Structure formats: C-alpha cells, structure tokens
Amino acid sequence: VQLQASGGGLVQAGGSLRLSCAASGSIFSITSMEWHRQAAGKQRELVASITSGGATNYAAAVKGRFTISRDNGWDTLYLQMNSLKPEDTAVYYCRAHSMRDFDSGPVVQAFWGQGTLVTVSS
C-alpha cells in the first residue's frame, strides 16, 4: 500500500483545512486508517482513526473540530480540520493498517504516507 498525503498549508487561527491521503496498491487489504501528527520537538501522536465499518475515534484535543472520513472504498482518506488553533501546527501523516491472508497465515502490516505540513498562525 502506498499513501500520498496532501492539503497542508498556512492558515490563520480559526480557519479550516482539508487534508487528503490517496491510497494505491493493495487497498483491498486495508482494514483501518489513521491521521497522526508530529509537532516540532514532540512525539508523533494519533489524531483520528476510522475503521472499515465506519467507526471513528478522535484525540481529545481535536474532538468536535476535526472530522475523519473516507471514500466508499479506501481510495482516499480525509481530515476536515475546523476552528484551527496554533497548537494544531504540525506535520500530519496518514497511516493504513492492512491484513492479507496467505496459505502460511495472515500478514498484518502498517504503512505510512509522507507528511504534509499544517501551520496555524495566531
């Protein structure tokens, strides 16, 4: 699975951005996807996740402001970010979890996309 994130940029506090993550390759094997972010000098953290059944989960810091969604398949993952704050400034990464069945047993893998920078000015 290959992932390509896009949509980052510079926005003023209170503004909105929509991130996209285009998936290619063995997307049929994807079981869930996530958005993570990493601010300068900090550890990468989970922002939001979505399962194949459509269940979503959000970090407390973004709940009510961010919305994760996807196409009917797994072609594209989105993160709608509203009411942005300077503390949302970070590089945002998408991640996909996949599972494939082989004669030797299931193989579970995780894939990262390259990051896209979001900068929120005060």
Backbone as a chain_set.jsonl record, in Angstrom:
{"seq": "VQLQASGGGLVQAGGSLRLSCAASGSIFSITSMEWHRQAAGKQRELVASITSGGATNYAAAVKGRFTISRDNGWDTLYLQMNSLKPEDTAVYYCRAHSMRDFDSGPVVQAFWGQGTLVTVSS", "coords": {"N": [[0.852, -1.191, 0.0], [0.586, 2.156, -0.905], [0.805, 5.516, 0.195], [-0.233, 8.855, -0.178], [-0.113, 11.929, 1.077], [-1.746, 15.127, 1.197], [-2.642, 18.647, 1.044], [-1.925, 20.283, 3.13], [-0.902, 23.453, 4.608], [-0.655, 27.018, 5.15], [-2.584, 28.663, 7.526], [-4.823, 30.923, 9.143], [-5.533, 31.237, 12.648], [-8.572, 29.785, 13.69], [-9.405, 29.205, 11.191], [-9.925, 26.849, 8.434], [-8.901, 23.67, 7.1], [-8.533, 21.029, 4.706], [-7.305, 17.898, 4.679], [-5.994, 15.385, 2.529], [-5.493, 11.925, 1.746], [-4.247, 9.887, -0.5], [-4.609, 6.58, -1.446], [-2.954, 3.741, -2.819], [-2.178, 0.708, -4.638], [-2.391, -2.331, -2.883], [-5.085, -1.789, -1.864], [-7.356, -3.117, -1.198], [-6.795, -4.628, 0.95], [-6.791, -3.055, 3.159], [-7.717, -2.338, 6.492], [-8.162, -0.413, 8.394], [-7.667, 3.135, 8.868], [-5.642, 5.976, 9.726], [-4.979, 9.303, 10.997], [-2.096, 10.948, 11.977], [-0.048, 13.227, 13.847], [2.849, 15.313, 14.142], [4.385, 17.597, 16.038], [6.95, 20.113, 16.139], [9.727, 19.058, 17.95], [8.251, 17.329, 19.478], [6.63, 14.164, 20.261], [5.22, 11.925, 17.837], [1.713, 11.804, 17.446], [-1.49, 10.211, 17.693], [-4.24, 11.335, 15.888], [-6.79, 10.906, 14.703], [-8.945, 8.164, 13.81], [-10.32, 5.642, 11.615], [-12.433, 2.92, 10.905], [-13.044, -0.014, 8.834], [-15.723, -0.436, 9.085], [-16.652, 2.051, 9.495], [-16.471, 3.219, 11.973], [-15.331, 5.796, 14.072], [-12.688, 7.556, 15.779], [-11.322, 9.966, 17.997], [-8.643, 12.091, 19.076], [-8.613, 13.762, 22.208], [-7.918, 16.43, 22.044], [-8.731, 17.309, 19.564], [-11.326, 16.641, 19.163], [-14.584, 17.273, 18.074], [-13.765, 19.34, 16.477], [-12.286, 18.362, 14.356], [-12.826, 16.134, 11.595], [-12.757, 12.875, 10.475], [-12.849, 11.026, 7.473], [-13.703, 8.858, 4.693], [-13.509, 7.628, 1.294], [-15.958, 5.461, -0.274], [-14.591, 3.122, -0.752], [-11.232, 2.534, -0.066], [-9.887, 4.501, -1.357], [-9.331, 7.206, -0.891], [-8.511, 9.029, 1.97], [-9.69, 11.414, 4.316], [-9.219, 14.427, 6.238], [-10.981, 16.722, 7.763], [-10.438, 19.805, 9.031], [-11.433, 22.083, 11.311], [-11.889, 25.282, 12.944], [-9.191, 25.852, 13.623], [-6.24, 25.888, 15.644], [-3.262, 27.509, 16.895], [-1.781, 25.528, 18.206], [-2.323, 23.303, 16.748], [-0.503, 23.194, 14.801], [1.676, 21.278, 12.922], [3.347, 18.465, 11.388], [1.406, 16.427, 9.447], [0.476, 13.052, 9.169], [-0.678, 10.255, 7.278], [-1.83, 6.932, 7.895], [-2.065, 3.491, 7.213], [-3.588, 0.39, 7.986], [-3.239, -2.97, 7.195], [-4.415, -6.238, 6.262], [-3.632, -9.36, 5.021], [-4.447, -12.527, 3.75], [-2.613, -15.436, 3.573], [-1.475, -18.662, 2.438], [0.239, -19.481, 4.384], [-0.669, -18.153, 6.526], [-2.2, -15.21, 8.122], [-1.046, -11.911, 7.271], [-0.173, -9.018, 8.795], [0.156, -5.592, 8.335], [1.51, -2.244, 8.54], [1.387, 0.959, 7.084], [2.948, 4.035, 6.237], [2.266, 7.335, 5.076], [3.912, 10.091, 3.399], [4.556, 13.132, 5.14], [2.423, 16.049, 5.541], [2.622, 19.484, 5.882], [1.068, 21.472, 8.29], [0.433, 24.695, 9.203], [-0.562, 26.902, 11.619], [-1.322, 30.135, 12.139], [-1.283, 32.684, 14.659]], "CA": [[0.0, 0.0, 0.0], [1.303, 3.439, -0.938], [-0.034, 6.6, 0.666], [0.24, 10.183, -0.558], [-0.879, 12.963, 1.784], [-1.701, 16.47, 0.62], [-3.639, 19.581, 1.563], [-1.41, 21.146, 4.173], [-0.629, 24.831, 4.231], [-0.662, 28.047, 6.192], [-3.939, 29.161, 7.759], [-4.95, 31.692, 10.374], [-6.306, 30.606, 13.718], [-10.0, 29.843, 13.426], [-9.665, 28.784, 9.819], [-10.148, 25.43, 8.138], [-8.129, 22.99, 6.055], [-8.934, 19.649, 4.472], [-6.208, 17.047, 4.244], [-6.339, 14.173, 1.781], [-4.475, 10.881, 1.686], [-4.591, 8.986, -1.592], [-4.037, 5.246, -1.281], [-2.835, 2.941, -4.03], [-1.617, -0.61, -4.382], [-3.312, -3.35, -2.377], [-6.002, -1.102, -0.943], [-8.395, -4.052, -0.779], [-6.367, -5.257, 2.197], [-6.819, -2.094, 4.261], [-8.762, -2.581, 7.498], [-8.416, 0.85, 9.081], [-6.701, 4.189, 8.561], [-5.476, 6.953, 10.793], [-4.174, 10.503, 10.846], [-1.21, 11.262, 13.084], [0.669, 14.479, 13.659], [4.06, 15.489, 14.933], [4.83, 18.982, 16.162], [8.396, 20.241, 16.317], [10.207, 18.75, 19.276], [7.315, 16.467, 20.201], [6.418, 12.838, 19.703], [4.076, 11.769, 16.944], [0.524, 11.422, 18.19], [-2.665, 9.83, 16.933], [-5.245, 12.396, 15.83], [-8.106, 10.34, 14.41], [-8.908, 6.874, 13.129], [-11.581, 5.176, 11.055], [-12.37, 1.503, 10.568], [-13.771, -0.403, 7.629], [-17.138, -0.316, 9.39], [-17.001, 3.462, 9.617], [-16.315, 3.726, 13.335], [-14.295, 6.819, 14.172], [-12.197, 7.879, 17.112], [-10.562, 11.203, 17.931], [-7.923, 12.567, 20.241], [-9.399, 14.74, 22.96], [-7.537, 17.787, 21.64], [-9.331, 17.686, 18.28], [-12.712, 16.193, 19.112], [-15.52, 18.371, 17.85], [-13.216, 20.281, 15.494], [-11.789, 17.591, 13.211], [-13.652, 15.018, 11.141], [-12.087, 11.926, 9.581], [-13.789, 10.345, 6.587], [-13.039, 8.172, 3.58], [-14.352, 7.224, 0.189], [-16.611, 4.171, -0.025], [-13.501, 2.148, -0.648], [-10.135, 3.171, 0.667], [-9.108, 5.272, -2.309], [-8.884, 8.471, -0.316], [-8.826, 9.352, 3.362], [-9.745, 12.851, 4.508], [-9.293, 15.003, 7.571], [-11.502, 18.076, 7.746], [-9.984, 20.464, 10.252], [-12.086, 23.371, 11.505], [-11.525, 26.01, 14.175], [-7.79, 25.514, 13.86], [-5.529, 26.622, 16.681], [-1.805, 27.444, 16.689], [-1.243, 24.265, 18.719], [-2.525, 22.25, 15.746], [0.633, 23.237, 13.877], [2.416, 20.015, 12.945], [3.338, 17.676, 10.163], [0.334, 15.435, 9.542], [0.769, 11.821, 8.436], [-1.714, 9.232, 7.233], [-1.332, 5.588, 8.14], [-3.026, 2.449, 6.867], [-3.351, -0.956, 8.501], [-3.758, -3.946, 6.243], [-4.296, -7.646, 6.588], [-3.772, -10.226, 3.861], [-4.395, -13.951, 4.082], [-1.782, -16.302, 2.745], [-1.525, -20.071, 2.863], [1.046, -19.621, 5.606], [-1.323, -17.431, 7.612], [-2.432, -13.782, 7.858], [0.064, -10.972, 7.408], [-0.66, -7.696, 9.189], [1.175, -4.575, 8.085], [1.131, -0.837, 8.657], [2.076, 1.786, 6.095], [2.905, 5.479, 6.471], [2.451, 8.252, 3.975], [4.807, 11.187, 3.739], [3.804, 14.135, 5.881], [2.039, 17.317, 4.95], [2.785, 20.454, 6.958], [-0.018, 22.402, 8.604], [0.896, 25.779, 10.056], [-1.67, 27.763, 12.025], [-0.785, 31.377, 12.712], [-2.173, 33.307, 15.655]], "C": [[0.891, 1.246, 0.0], [0.332, 4.545, -0.584], [0.597, 7.937, 0.298], [-0.658, 11.223, 0.094], [-0.702, 14.317, 1.106], [-2.716, 17.352, 1.33], [-3.152, 20.487, 2.665], [-1.157, 22.553, 3.669], [-0.643, 25.735, 5.439], [-2.077, 28.61, 6.3], [-3.946, 29.946, 9.058], [-5.764, 30.922, 11.403], [-7.794, 30.838, 13.475], [-10.388, 29.377, 12.044], [-9.805, 27.28, 9.685], [-9.182, 24.947, 7.059], [-8.689, 21.584, 5.897], [-7.732, 18.891, 3.935], [-6.755, 15.836, 3.506], [-5.176, 13.204, 1.824], [-4.93, 9.885, 0.63], [-3.86, 7.67, -1.419], [-3.992, 4.531, -2.624], [-2.168, 1.618, -3.679], [-2.706, -1.55, -3.878], [-4.312, -2.763, -1.389], [-7.13, -2.015, -0.484], [-8.072, -4.668, 0.578], [-6.45, -4.331, 3.406], [-7.988, -2.379, 5.194], [-9.099, -1.32, 8.289], [-7.355, 1.859, 8.658], [-6.727, 5.245, 9.646], [-4.797, 8.211, 10.264], [-3.374, 10.673, 12.137], [-0.603, 12.634, 12.835], [1.882, 14.534, 14.582], [4.464, 16.949, 14.896], [6.333, 18.996, 16.42], [8.768, 19.953, 17.761], [9.305, 17.839, 20.09], [7.193, 15.116, 19.522], [5.205, 12.852, 18.77], [2.891, 11.268, 17.756], [-0.625, 11.101, 17.236], [-3.708, 10.943, 17.026], [-6.638, 11.81, 15.657], [-7.938, 9.016, 13.68], [-10.296, 6.524, 12.608], [-11.412, 3.729, 10.618], [-13.14, 1.221, 9.285], [-15.276, -0.313, 7.842], [-17.589, 1.114, 9.569], [-16.896, 4.034, 11.018], [-15.133, 4.691, 13.389], [-13.902, 7.058, 15.622], [-11.289, 9.09, 16.991], [-9.78, 11.441, 19.218], [-8.732, 13.666, 20.9], [-9.142, 16.165, 22.461], [-8.23, 18.248, 20.362], [-10.8, 17.328, 18.181], [-13.655, 17.387, 19.002], [-15.041, 19.387, 16.833], [-12.767, 19.573, 14.216], [-12.756, 16.466, 12.879], [-12.865, 14.159, 10.163], [-13.148, 11.237, 8.731], [-13.003, 9.669, 5.462], [-14.028, 7.952, 2.459], [-14.992, 5.894, 0.541], [-15.586, 3.046, 0.048], [-12.438, 2.769, 0.238], [-9.272, 4.001, -0.278], [-8.512, 6.523, -1.69], [-9.402, 8.62, 1.107], [-8.782, 10.866, 3.511], [-9.661, 13.212, 5.989], [-9.736, 16.449, 7.405], [-11.172, 18.712, 9.085], [-10.603, 21.855, 10.31], [-11.626, 24.003, 12.811], [-10.079, 25.735, 14.565], [-7.154, 26.455, 14.862], [-4.036, 26.55, 16.391], [-1.203, 26.122, 17.168], [-1.531, 23.084, 17.797], [-1.392, 22.224, 14.72], [1.484, 21.987, 14.023], [2.526, 19.481, 11.524], [2.321, 16.56, 10.374], [0.646, 14.265, 8.622], [-0.479, 10.938, 8.397], [-1.054, 7.853, 7.368], [-2.435, 4.596, 7.807], [-2.599, 1.128, 7.488], [-3.971, -1.94, 7.509], [-3.592, -5.35, 6.78], [-4.563, -8.456, 5.325], [-3.605, -11.669, 4.309], [-3.547, -14.685, 3.068], [-1.909, -17.735, 3.259], [-0.784, -20.26, 4.184], [0.413, -18.893, 6.787], [-1.493, -15.965, 7.281], [-1.175, -12.957, 8.083], [-0.52, -9.597, 7.668], [0.472, -6.692, 9.0], [0.604, -3.18, 8.322], [1.996, -0.024, 7.711], [1.898, 3.263, 6.461], [2.982, 6.221, 5.141], [3.486, 9.295, 4.371], [3.98, 12.274, 4.405], [3.413, 15.329, 5.049], [1.967, 18.338, 6.087], [1.57, 21.363, 7.064], [0.538, 23.44, 9.582], [-0.278, 26.708, 10.341], [-1.088, 28.987, 12.719], [-1.803, 32.013, 13.648], [-2.539, 34.725, 15.262]], "O": [[1.821, 1.366, 0.798], [-0.825, 4.524, -1.004], [1.804, 8.128, 0.443], [-1.818, 11.381, -0.285], [0.342, 14.611, 0.524], [-3.539, 16.874, 2.112], [-3.884, 21.375, 3.101], [-1.193, 22.816, 2.467], [-0.643, 25.287, 6.586], [-2.689, 28.984, 5.3], [-3.164, 29.665, 9.966], [-6.578, 30.065, 11.06], [-8.219, 31.933, 13.106], [-11.568, 29.176, 11.757], [-9.805, 26.54, 10.669], [-8.716, 25.721, 6.223], [-9.25, 21.019, 6.836], [-7.208, 19.209, 2.867], [-7.833, 15.331, 3.817], [-4.018, 13.609, 1.924], [-5.881, 9.132, 0.84], [-2.64, 7.644, -1.264], [-4.881, 4.695, -3.46], [-1.663, 1.432, -2.572], [-3.82, -1.552, -4.401], [-4.381, -3.179, -0.233], [-7.793, -1.724, 0.512], [-8.959, -5.168, 1.271], [-6.212, -4.753, 4.537], [-9.107, -2.631, 4.747], [-10.212, -1.185, 8.797], [-6.291, 1.493, 8.158], [-7.703, 5.385, 10.383], [-4.133, 8.191, 9.228], [-3.911, 10.557, 13.238], [-0.648, 13.138, 11.713], [1.929, 13.901, 15.637], [4.84, 17.474, 13.847], [6.907, 18.002, 16.865], [8.197, 20.531, 18.686], [9.566, 17.601, 21.269], [7.593, 14.939, 18.371], [4.3, 13.676, 18.902], [3.038, 10.421, 18.637], [-0.717, 11.641, 16.134], [-4.016, 11.429, 18.114], [-7.563, 12.175, 16.383], [-6.927, 8.776, 13.02], [-11.308, 7.034, 13.09], [-10.392, 3.354, 10.041], [-13.798, 2.1, 8.728], [-16.026, -0.134, 6.883], [-18.775, 1.372, 9.774], [-17.198, 5.207, 11.233], [-14.074, 4.429, 12.821], [-14.667, 6.802, 16.552], [-10.568, 9.235, 16.004], [-10.204, 11.043, 20.303], [-9.449, 14.411, 20.232], [-10.046, 17.0, 22.46], [-8.309, 19.449, 20.102], [-11.454, 17.682, 17.2], [-13.537, 18.368, 19.736], [-15.827, 20.215, 16.371], [-12.863, 20.132, 13.124], [-13.418, 15.916, 13.759], [-12.368, 14.651, 9.15], [-14.225, 10.905, 9.226], [-11.801, 9.882, 5.306], [-15.239, 8.075, 2.648], [-14.623, 5.265, 1.533], [-15.732, 2.121, 0.847], [-12.759, 3.466, 1.201], [-8.079, 4.187, -0.039], [-7.353, 6.862, -1.925], [-10.571, 8.368, 1.396], [-7.938, 11.528, 2.907], [-9.988, 12.411, 6.864], [-8.963, 17.298, 6.962], [-11.576, 18.22, 10.138], [-10.329, 22.702, 9.459], [-11.048, 23.338, 13.67], [-9.791, 25.42, 15.719], [-7.473, 27.642, 14.927], [-3.585, 25.627, 15.713], [-0.221, 25.647, 16.597], [-1.038, 21.981, 18.034], [-1.335, 21.334, 13.872], [1.958, 21.672, 15.115], [1.888, 19.978, 10.596], [2.378, 15.837, 11.369], [1.024, 14.444, 7.464], [-1.241, 10.882, 9.362], [0.106, 7.652, 7.005], [-3.607, 4.843, 8.093], [-1.416, 0.789, 7.517], [-5.097, -1.748, 7.049], [-2.747, -5.617, 7.634], [-5.575, -8.269, 4.649], [-2.745, -11.991, 5.129], [-3.745, -14.564, 1.86], [-2.388, -17.976, 4.367], [-1.152, -21.108, 4.997], [0.894, -18.997, 7.916], [-0.984, -15.506, 6.259], [-0.356, -13.253, 8.953], [-1.276, -9.072, 6.851], [1.598, -6.913, 9.446], [-0.609, -2.97, 8.307], [3.188, -0.287, 7.558], [0.839, 3.679, 6.93], [3.667, 5.796, 4.211], [3.888, 9.375, 5.532], [2.764, 12.299, 4.218], [3.988, 15.591, 3.992], [1.337, 18.095, 7.116], [1.108, 21.94, 6.08], [1.047, 23.097, 10.649], [-0.908, 27.233, 9.422], [-0.441, 28.877, 13.761], [-3.013, 31.895, 13.457], [-3.278, 35.394, 15.984]]}, "num_chains": 1, "name": "protein.A"}
